[in-house]
Amino acid sequence: YSRLKSFRLAIASVFGQTQSEWQLLIIDDCRNPGNEESRGKLKDERIRFINLPERCGEQSGPNSVGMALAKTPFVAFLNHDDFWFADHLETGLTSLQAHQADFYAGRAVFAKVSETDTLQLEFPEVSPSNRELNGVFQHKLPYFEPASSWILSRAACDAVGPWQWSNNLYRTPLQDWVLRAWRCGLRFADGNRVSVIKLRLMRGYGEHPEALSALDQDLSTDEDGLR
């Protein structure tokens, strides 16, 4: 929302996937007028735009709408300011099938801007390996964040249901969804390969264009080196 450069880079990471059989639902949280320019440039039959009639202000609403509208056998999330490495979908789908699982989570690295150099990115955290669904109860948020690292089967979406609103919960909506998935007995496949970049680059509600440009350059020229 009002972060167009991040949004464009996120969309580019979808088009760069080695798994090319995808459909993209772009859920606008009560459309930002600035998104119209980007929408006009995205002429692809695999893309569908949905504009919510009221602003949700959190990911629960858009995620639930996307899950309900998706007609594919698997559903993956991508926040507007996160990025997938090119093999994210391929790796996740292979893991789901190999483990006969319902819920896959790849590993995510968390990026921030250096305090001494605005063009230098630092990566202070990475989600752990050897996770279990009920571990979200004991661990801090990076344990299963971001939802951009998830790939779910259609059956998993239907079994757990929509995301709950934050003002109705004692935990975050993400933690709540994972715990409900555990209670439903979903089979989980834990990724051991970093396949998502989670950005912590925002200045208030704005963006950090220098850092985003630097990240875009790294992704486009040496993705394996960046990983």
PDB file of C-alpha atoms in Angstrom:
ATOM      1  CA  TYR A   1       0.000   0.000   0.000  1.00  0.00           C
ATOM      2  CA  SER A   2       1.700   3.168  -1.259  1.00  0.00           C
ATOM      3  CA  ARG A   3       4.915   1.203  -1.811  1.00  0.00           C
ATOM      4  CA  LEU A   4       5.057   0.958  -5.586  1.00  0.00           C
ATOM      5  CA  LYS A   5       8.748   0.176  -6.020  1.00  0.00           C
ATOM      6  CA  SER A   6       8.512  -2.739  -3.597  1.00  0.00           C
ATOM      7  CA  PHE A   7       5.319  -3.897  -5.305  1.00  0.00           C
ATOM      8  CA  ARG A   8       6.940  -3.893  -8.747  1.00  0.00           C
ATOM      9  CA  LEU A   9       9.965  -5.843  -7.525  1.00  0.00           C
ATOM     10  CA  ALA A  10       7.700  -8.388  -5.820  1.00  0.00           C
ATOM     11  CA  ILE A  11       5.753  -8.911  -9.045  1.00  0.00           C
ATOM     12  CA  ALA A  12       9.013  -9.254 -10.989  1.00  0.00           C
ATOM     13  CA  SER A  13      10.042 -12.067  -8.646  1.00  0.00           C
ATOM     14  CA  VAL A  14       6.889 -13.961  -9.652  1.00  0.00           C
ATOM     15  CA  PHE A  15       7.656 -13.588 -13.365  1.00  0.00           C
ATOM     16  CA  GLY A  16      11.175 -14.837 -12.669  1.00  0.00           C
ATOM     17  CA  GLN A  17      10.052 -18.185 -11.241  1.00  0.00           C
ATOM     18  CA  THR A  18      11.437 -21.388 -12.733  1.00  0.00           C
ATOM     19  CA  GLN A  19       7.952 -22.840 -12.205  1.00  0.00           C
ATOM     20  CA  SER A  20       6.050 -20.919 -14.866  1.00  0.00           C
ATOM     21  CA  GLU A  21       2.624 -22.499 -14.385  1.00  0.00           C
ATOM     22  CA  TRP A  22       1.050 -20.030 -11.982  1.00  0.00           C
ATOM     23  CA  GLN A  23      -1.879 -17.665 -11.665  1.00  0.00           C
ATOM     24  CA  LEU A  24      -1.467 -14.369  -9.811  1.00  0.00           C
ATOM     25  CA  LEU A  25      -4.248 -12.754  -7.806  1.00  0.00           C
ATOM     26  CA  ILE A  26      -3.301  -9.188  -6.880  1.00  0.00           C
ATOM     27  CA  ILE A  27      -5.480  -8.133  -3.945  1.00  0.00           C
ATOM     28  CA  ASP A  28      -5.601  -4.340  -3.612  1.00  0.00           C
ATOM     29  CA  ASP A  29      -6.463  -3.229  -0.081  1.00  0.00           C
ATOM     30  CA  CYS A  30      -9.007  -0.660  -1.307  1.00  0.00           C
ATOM     31  CA  ARG A  31      -7.061   0.469  -4.345  1.00  0.00           C
ATOM     32  CA  ASN A  32      -4.163   2.831  -4.048  1.00  0.00           C
ATOM     33  CA  PRO A  33      -4.501   5.187  -7.066  1.00  0.00           C
ATOM     34  CA  GLY A  34      -0.800   4.860  -7.735  1.00  0.00           C
ATOM     35  CA  ASN A  35      -1.249   1.162  -8.549  1.00  0.00           C
ATOM     36  CA  GLU A  36      -3.147   2.018 -11.734  1.00  0.00           C
ATOM     37  CA  GLU A  37       0.089   2.654 -13.631  1.00  0.00           C
ATOM     38  CA  SER A  38       1.512  -0.707 -12.607  1.00  0.00           C
ATOM     39  CA  ARG A  39      -1.751  -2.447 -13.439  1.00  0.00           C
ATOM     40  CA  GLY A  40      -1.727  -1.035 -16.944  1.00  0.00           C
ATOM     41  CA  LYS A  41       1.712  -2.512 -17.584  1.00  0.00           C
ATOM     42  CA  LEU A  42       0.808  -6.015 -16.382  1.00  0.00           C
ATOM     43  CA  LYS A  43      -0.813  -7.497 -19.470  1.00  0.00           C
ATOM     44  CA  ASP A  44      -0.758 -11.219 -18.804  1.00  0.00           C
ATOM     45  CA  GLU A  45      -3.648 -13.664 -18.853  1.00  0.00           C
ATOM     46  CA  ARG A  46      -2.311 -15.310 -15.696  1.00  0.00           C
ATOM     47  CA  ILE A  47      -2.984 -12.142 -13.648  1.00  0.00           C
ATOM     48  CA  ARG A  48      -6.264 -11.109 -12.047  1.00  0.00           C
ATOM     49  CA  PHE A  49      -6.825  -7.889 -10.078  1.00  0.00           C
ATOM     50  CA  ILE A  50      -9.213  -7.717  -7.126  1.00  0.00           C
ATOM     51  CA  ASN A  51      -9.902  -4.422  -5.356  1.00  0.00           C
ATOM     52  CA  LEU A  52     -11.380  -4.679  -1.859  1.00  0.00           C
ATOM     53  CA  PRO A  53     -14.286  -2.283  -1.245  1.00  0.00           C
ATOM     54  CA  GLU A  54     -12.965  -1.223   2.185  1.00  0.00           C
ATOM     55  CA  ARG A  55      -9.480  -0.845   3.595  1.00  0.00           C
ATOM     56  CA  CYS A  56      -8.429  -3.706   5.896  1.00  0.00           C
ATOM     57  CA  GLY A  57      -5.110  -2.271   7.021  1.00  0.00           C
ATOM     58  CA  GLU A  58      -3.608  -5.716   7.674  1.00  0.00           C
ATOM     59  CA  GLN A  59      -2.880  -8.863   5.705  1.00  0.00           C
ATOM     60  CA  SER A  60      -5.719 -10.970   7.173  1.00  0.00           C
ATOM     61  CA  GLY A  61      -8.376  -9.619   4.824  1.00  0.00           C
ATOM     62  CA  PRO A  62      -6.422  -9.783   1.536  1.00  0.00           C
ATOM     63  CA  ASN A  63      -4.981 -13.215   2.412  1.00  0.00           C
ATOM     64  CA  SER A  64      -8.426 -14.636   3.154  1.00  0.00           C
ATOM     65  CA  VAL A  65      -9.891 -13.202  -0.053  1.00  0.00           C
ATOM     66  CA  GLY A  66      -7.015 -14.607  -2.099  1.00  0.00           C
ATOM     67  CA  MET A  67      -7.415 -18.064  -0.549  1.00  0.00           C
ATOM     68  CA  ALA A  68     -11.153 -18.048  -1.264  1.00  0.00           C
ATOM     69  CA  LEU A  69     -10.772 -16.958  -4.899  1.00  0.00           C
ATOM     70  CA  ALA A  70      -7.812 -19.143  -5.855  1.00  0.00           C
ATOM     71  CA  LYS A  71      -8.858 -22.138  -7.980  1.00  0.00           C
ATOM     72  CA  THR A  72      -5.432 -23.764  -8.237  1.00  0.00           C
ATOM     73  CA  PRO A  73      -4.432 -26.964  -6.365  1.00  0.00           C
ATOM     74  CA  PHE A  74      -1.796 -25.013  -4.394  1.00  0.00           C
ATOM     75  CA  VAL A  75      -1.802 -21.494  -2.942  1.00  0.00           C
ATOM     76  CA  ALA A  76       1.254 -19.344  -2.205  1.00  0.00           C
ATOM     77  CA  PHE A  77       1.331 -15.919  -0.565  1.00  0.00           C
ATOM     78  CA  LEU A  78       3.546 -12.968  -1.496  1.00  0.00           C
ATOM     79  CA  ASN A  79       3.444  -9.771   0.532  1.00  0.00           C
ATOM     80  CA  HIS A  80       3.821  -6.617  -1.533  1.00  0.00           C
ATOM     81  CA  ASP A  81       7.252  -5.853  -0.051  1.00  0.00           C
ATOM     82  CA  ASP A  82       8.798  -9.335  -0.070  1.00  0.00           C
ATOM     83  CA  PHE A  83      10.612 -11.190  -2.851  1.00  0.00           C
ATOM     84  CA  TRP A  84      10.892 -14.785  -3.997  1.00  0.00           C
ATOM     85  CA  PHE A  85      14.121 -16.298  -5.243  1.00  0.00           C
ATOM     86  CA  ALA A  86      13.589 -17.817  -8.686  1.00  0.00           C
ATOM     87  CA  ASP A  87      13.280 -21.394  -7.423  1.00  0.00           C
ATOM     88  CA  HIS A  88      10.841 -20.728  -4.554  1.00  0.00           C
ATOM     89  CA  LEU A  89       7.753 -22.269  -6.152  1.00  0.00           C
ATOM     90  CA  GLU A  90       9.624 -25.152  -7.772  1.00  0.00           C
ATOM     91  CA  THR A  91      11.414 -26.062  -4.536  1.00  0.00           C
ATOM     92  CA  GLY A  92       8.247 -25.825  -2.446  1.00  0.00           C
ATOM     93  CA  LEU A  93       6.072 -27.879  -4.783  1.00  0.00           C
ATOM     94  CA  THR A  94       8.751 -30.559  -5.061  1.00  0.00           C
ATOM     95  CA  SER A  95       8.993 -30.746  -1.259  1.00  0.00           C
ATOM     96  CA  LEU A  96       5.208 -30.932  -0.801  1.00  0.00           C
ATOM     97  CA  GLN A  97       4.956 -33.816  -3.231  1.00  0.00           C
ATOM     98  CA  ALA A  98       8.010 -35.650  -1.875  1.00  0.00           C
ATOM     99  CA  HIS A  99       6.690 -35.512   1.711  1.00  0.00           C
ATOM    100  CA  GLN A 100       3.010 -35.846   0.768  1.00  0.00           C
ATOM    101  CA  ALA A 101       2.502 -32.686   2.810  1.00  0.00           C
ATOM    102  CA  ASP A 102      -0.150 -29.961   2.987  1.00  0.00           C
ATOM    103  CA  PHE A 103       1.922 -27.010   4.228  1.00  0.00           C
ATOM    104  CA  TYR A 104       5.393 -25.966   3.076  1.00  0.00           C
ATOM    105  CA  ALA A 105       7.463 -23.112   4.494  1.00  0.00           C
ATOM    106  CA  GLY A 106      10.721 -22.079   2.878  1.00  0.00           C
ATOM    107  CA  ARG A 107      13.386 -20.259   4.833  1.00  0.00           C
ATOM    108  CA  ALA A 108      13.363 -16.460   4.730  1.00  0.00           C
ATOM    109  CA  VAL A 109      16.146 -13.967   5.274  1.00  0.00           C
ATOM    110  CA  PHE A 110      15.341 -10.619   6.879  1.00  0.00           C
ATOM    111  CA  ALA A 111      16.967  -7.586   5.271  1.00  0.00           C
ATOM    112  CA  LYS A 112      17.586  -4.128   6.691  1.00  0.00           C
ATOM    113  CA  VAL A 113      19.601  -1.069   5.733  1.00  0.00           C
ATOM    114  CA  SER A 114      23.008  -0.556   7.289  1.00  0.00           C
ATOM    115  CA  GLU A 115      23.083   2.271   9.819  1.00  0.00           C
ATOM    116  CA  THR A 116      26.322   3.538   8.281  1.00  0.00           C
ATOM    117  CA  ASP A 117      25.652   3.107   4.545  1.00  0.00           C
ATOM    118  CA  THR A 118      22.183   3.480   3.025  1.00  0.00           C
ATOM    119  CA  LEU A 119      23.240   1.438  -0.017  1.00  0.00           C
ATOM    120  CA  GLN A 120      24.469  -1.476   2.094  1.00  0.00           C
ATOM    121  CA  LEU A 121      22.015  -4.191   3.099  1.00  0.00           C
ATOM    122  CA  GLU A 122      22.448  -6.286   6.201  1.00  0.00           C
ATOM    123  CA  PHE A 123      20.788  -9.629   6.881  1.00  0.00           C
ATOM    124  CA  PRO A 124      20.591  -9.984  10.666  1.00  0.00           C
ATOM    125  CA  GLU A 125      18.139 -12.902  10.825  1.00  0.00           C
ATOM    126  CA  VAL A 126      17.144 -15.989   8.920  1.00  0.00           C
ATOM    127  CA  SER A 127      14.290 -18.326   9.754  1.00  0.00           C
ATOM    128  CA  PRO A 128      15.523 -21.574  11.323  1.00  0.00           C
ATOM    129  CA  SER A 129      15.467 -25.050   9.869  1.00  0.00           C
ATOM    130  CA  ASN A 130      13.906 -28.122  11.501  1.00  0.00           C
ATOM    131  CA  ARG A 131      10.703 -26.288  12.382  1.00  0.00           C
ATOM    132  CA  GLU A 132       7.434 -27.806  13.548  1.00  0.00           C
ATOM    133  CA  LEU A 133       4.003 -26.210  13.359  1.00  0.00           C
ATOM    134  CA  ASN A 134       3.466 -26.134  17.116  1.00  0.00           C
ATOM    135  CA  GLY A 135       6.860 -24.424  17.510  1.00  0.00           C
ATOM    136  CA  VAL A 136       5.249 -21.121  16.575  1.00  0.00           C
ATOM    137  CA  PHE A 137       3.775 -21.116  20.091  1.00  0.00           C
ATOM    138  CA  GLN A 138       7.196 -20.952  21.778  1.00  0.00           C
ATOM    139  CA  HIS A 139       9.304 -18.983  19.301  1.00  0.00           C
ATOM    140  CA  LYS A 140       9.478 -15.388  18.155  1.00  0.00           C
ATOM    141  CA  LEU A 141       7.770 -14.197  14.964  1.00  0.00           C
ATOM    142  CA  PRO A 142      10.645 -14.928  12.509  1.00  0.00           C
ATOM    143  CA  TYR A 143      10.097 -18.645  13.225  1.00  0.00           C
ATOM    144  CA  PHE A 144       7.329 -18.798  10.585  1.00  0.00           C
ATOM    145  CA  GLU A 145       7.400 -15.326   9.057  1.00  0.00           C
ATOM    146  CA  PRO A 146       6.697 -14.183   6.498  1.00  0.00           C
ATOM    147  CA  ALA A 147       3.639 -15.844   4.948  1.00  0.00           C
ATOM    148  CA  SER A 148       5.456 -15.169   1.668  1.00  0.00           C
ATOM    149  CA  SER A 149       7.470 -18.318   2.423  1.00  0.00           C
ATOM    150  CA  TRP A 150       4.374 -20.554   2.551  1.00  0.00           C
ATOM    151  CA  ILE A 151       2.843 -22.834  -0.048  1.00  0.00           C
ATOM    152  CA  LEU A 152      -0.406 -24.578   0.917  1.00  0.00           C
ATOM    153  CA  SER A 153      -2.478 -27.294  -0.657  1.00  0.00           C
ATOM    154  CA  ARG A 154      -6.057 -26.439  -1.524  1.00  0.00           C
ATOM    155  CA  ALA A 155      -7.137 -28.944   1.146  1.00  0.00           C
ATOM    156  CA  ALA A 156      -5.067 -27.105   3.764  1.00  0.00           C
ATOM    157  CA  CYS A 157      -6.726 -23.776   2.936  1.00  0.00           C
ATOM    158  CA  ASP A 158     -10.165 -25.321   3.257  1.00  0.00           C
ATOM    159  CA  ALA A 159      -9.363 -27.198   6.486  1.00  0.00           C
ATOM    160  CA  VAL A 160      -7.919 -24.229   8.405  1.00  0.00           C
ATOM    161  CA  GLY A 161     -10.103 -21.534   6.878  1.00  0.00           C
ATOM    162  CA  PRO A 162      -9.748 -17.745   6.675  1.00  0.00           C
ATOM    163  CA  TRP A 163      -7.246 -15.659   8.592  1.00  0.00           C
ATOM    164  CA  GLN A 164      -8.598 -14.108  11.780  1.00  0.00           C
ATOM    165  CA  TRP A 165      -8.498 -10.367  12.448  1.00  0.00           C
ATOM    166  CA  SER A 166      -5.776  -9.128  14.783  1.00  0.00           C
ATOM    167  CA  ASN A 167      -8.182  -7.273  17.072  1.00  0.00           C
ATOM    168  CA  ASN A 168      -9.889 -10.597  17.848  1.00  0.00           C
ATOM    169  CA  LEU A 169      -6.694 -12.384  18.844  1.00  0.00           C
ATOM    170  CA  TYR A 170      -4.087 -12.509  21.599  1.00  0.00           C
ATOM    171  CA  ARG A 171      -1.462 -13.636  19.072  1.00  0.00           C
ATOM    172  CA  THR A 172      -0.711 -12.337  15.591  1.00  0.00           C
ATOM    173  CA  PRO A 173      -2.959 -13.588  12.765  1.00  0.00           C
ATOM    174  CA  LEU A 174       0.029 -15.475  11.333  1.00  0.00           C
ATOM    175  CA  GLN A 175       0.695 -17.309  14.597  1.00  0.00           C
ATOM    176  CA  ASP A 176      -2.993 -18.073  14.961  1.00  0.00           C
ATOM    177  CA  TRP A 177      -3.216 -19.568  11.454  1.00  0.00           C
ATOM    178  CA  VAL A 178      -0.178 -21.806  11.990  1.00  0.00           C
ATOM    179  CA  LEU A 179      -1.531 -23.059  15.329  1.00  0.00           C
ATOM    180  CA  ARG A 180      -4.894 -23.836  13.750  1.00  0.00           C
ATOM    181  CA  ALA A 181      -3.045 -25.710  10.992  1.00  0.00           C
ATOM    182  CA  TRP A 182      -1.275 -27.770  13.684  1.00  0.00           C
ATOM    183  CA  ARG A 183      -4.568 -28.521  15.449  1.00  0.00           C
ATOM    184  CA  CYS A 184      -6.036 -29.672  12.112  1.00  0.00           C
ATOM    185  CA  GLY A 185      -3.210 -32.178  11.795  1.00  0.00           C
ATOM    186  CA  LEU A 186      -1.755 -30.774   8.588  1.00  0.00           C
ATOM    187  CA  ARG A 187       1.350 -32.515   7.319  1.00  0.00           C
ATOM    188  CA  PHE A 188       4.235 -30.038   7.253  1.00  0.00           C
ATOM    189  CA  ALA A 189       7.302 -29.868   4.990  1.00  0.00           C
ATOM    190  CA  ASP A 190      10.063 -27.609   6.304  1.00  0.00           C
ATOM    191  CA  GLY A 191      12.306 -25.963   3.732  1.00  0.00           C
ATOM    192  CA  ASN A 192      16.064 -25.979   4.312  1.00  0.00           C
ATOM    193  CA  ARG A 193      16.889 -23.512   1.528  1.00  0.00           C
ATOM    194  CA  VAL A 194      16.524 -19.736   1.724  1.00  0.00           C
ATOM    195  CA  SER A 195      13.967 -18.783  -0.933  1.00  0.00           C
ATOM    196  CA  VAL A 196      12.415 -15.529   0.336  1.00  0.00           C
ATOM    197  CA  ILE A 197      13.686 -12.062   1.265  1.00  0.00           C
ATOM    198  CA  LYS A 198      11.658 -10.243   3.908  1.00  0.00           C
ATOM    199  CA  LEU A 199      12.256  -6.499   3.845  1.00  0.00           C
ATOM    200  CA  ARG A 200      12.586  -4.284   6.868  1.00  0.00           C
ATOM    201  CA  LEU A 201      13.472  -1.205   4.847  1.00  0.00           C
ATOM    202  CA  MET A 202      10.598   1.172   5.458  1.00  0.00           C
ATOM    203  CA  ARG A 203      10.863   4.733   6.695  1.00  0.00           C
ATOM    204  CA  GLY A 204       7.489   5.092   8.361  1.00  0.00           C
ATOM    205  CA  TYR A 205       4.972   4.335   5.627  1.00  0.00           C
ATOM    206  CA  GLY A 206       7.364   5.168   2.815  1.00  0.00           C
ATOM    207  CA  GLU A 207      10.142   3.281   1.056  1.00  0.00           C
ATOM    208  CA  HIS A 208      13.911   3.312   0.978  1.00  0.00           C
ATOM    209  CA  PRO A 209      14.620   3.671  -2.767  1.00  0.00           C
ATOM    210  CA  GLU A 210      18.414   3.371  -2.529  1.00  0.00           C
ATOM    211  CA  ALA A 211      18.254   0.047  -0.711  1.00  0.00           C
ATOM    212  CA  LEU A 212      15.541  -1.293  -2.988  1.00  0.00           C
ATOM    213  CA  SER A 213      17.569  -0.413  -6.066  1.00  0.00           C
ATOM    214  CA  ALA A 214      20.621  -2.132  -4.591  1.00  0.00           C
ATOM    215  CA  LEU A 215      18.602  -5.248  -3.823  1.00  0.00           C
ATOM    216  CA  ASP A 216      17.087  -5.247  -7.304  1.00  0.00           C
ATOM    217  CA  GLN A 217      20.587  -5.096  -8.791  1.00  0.00           C
ATOM    218  CA  ASP A 218      21.771  -8.028  -6.664  1.00  0.00           C
ATOM    219  CA  LEU A 219      18.717 -10.126  -7.566  1.00  0.00           C
ATOM    220  CA  SER A 220      19.019  -9.477 -11.283  1.00  0.00           C
ATOM    221  CA  THR A 221      22.789 -10.000 -11.607  1.00  0.00           C
ATOM    222  CA  ASP A 222      23.826 -12.609  -9.032  1.00  0.00           C
ATOM    223  CA  GLU A 223      20.917 -14.275  -7.271  1.00  0.00           C
ATOM    224  CA  ASP A 224      22.930 -17.297  -6.161  1.00  0.00           C
ATOM    225  CA  GLY A 225      25.679 -15.036  -4.831  1.00  0.00           C
ATOM    226  CA  LEU A 226      23.118 -13.063  -2.861  1.00  0.00           C
ATOM    227  CA  ARG A 227      21.714 -16.256  -1.385  1.00  0.00           C
TER     228      ARG A 227
END
